[in-house]
Phi, psi and omega in degrees: 000130188248000186300311185287338176290323179291331178287338172084359185277346187255004178234152177281175180297337180275002178089003178269154176289142176299143177102003175119176183297143173251190186260224189304320183292341178259355179052040182266153174264181184298326181275001176080004181259152181249138170285166179301318180297316179295322180295318179294320177298318179296317179297319178296316180300315180294321180295315179298311181296321180296316178294321179298316180300315178301312181295317183294320180290321182289320189243350184095138185304315186286351183255009180239134179264160177297325178298322178292323176297316180300316179297318181295325181272357179060046174224172177278160176299323179298321178297319177304313183288338174295326180268327184226097184302334182233148179302319182301328182287346173297325182266316179268059190279357180262007179302313178301322179295317179299316181297318182286320179302318183291314181291323178294325179301321180282314187285334183247029188283339184093155187292336184266009183233135179280161177303317181292324177295321179294318180290322176301312180298321180298306186291324177291326176295321178295321177295315181298326180281348188059040179291144179305329180289347176278346181077358182238125177174160179296132176081005182279347185301317181297320179299308184290330176296322177297320178296311183300325184277356182244114176303323181294318179291322178296320179296318179294325178297318178295320178297320179297321178297322176297320179295317179297318179299318178295317177299316182295320178301318178296318180294320179292322177299315179298320182293336182252018174089009179264189180265121181297331180280347180221066181296140179279184184299317183299316180293320180293318179296317179299315179299319180297318180293318181295312181298319180297318180295314180293322179296319180298319178296318180294323180297320178295316180296319179298315180300318180296320180295319179294335177277354178090015180291152180302138183297315183297318178296319179297318180295320178298314179296317181298317179299318180294318178298319179294321178298315178296323179299313181288331172300315180293320179296323179294325176289323182281332185233067185298332180292342180254001183263000000 
């Protein structure tokens, strides 16, 4: 989602998101600093995604071509595909960030924190920040309405959840002494339950926003639903709690 990036309030002057280094979508290194080349790549990526978002919201995802996005961003069609292999990823451009945030939460949680505690802190933090990945925030309604109205975007969203579930299963397997590249049934089941729970909370919040409910009230309810969800997950998955 590129709307809040165009408003400029959620990134620092160096192009990083406020609050510290992000993952693939932010092209950050371990020290959080960007080389000049990385900064230019990030700026190009944001410009392409921002122009695409404007066009998709104004005209509908299915009525805009990649060539039109390229013209609006003043780049070639090939350049667009270099940054976004699929048209859907122009709009759902935070999928890489979601995948990395979730796996990093588990892998970098620290010895005194359980995987479920780390994931709870992550998702509640995103809600408090009104991060686009939380589904709740001012001005997000147009974005999500565009997704809901496009079968292609809905399909890509479901596929992204499968990707996130697979990544999480690998991270959970690693956290419990297994092989991240070959997670067993327990890790896969745990990942499926966690993703399903967070998705259900997000779906309720999304529905409220599309109905025009106040963002702050929606966020409060979503946070409470997520807390109850993780309480239930801790009872169901004691080895990860």
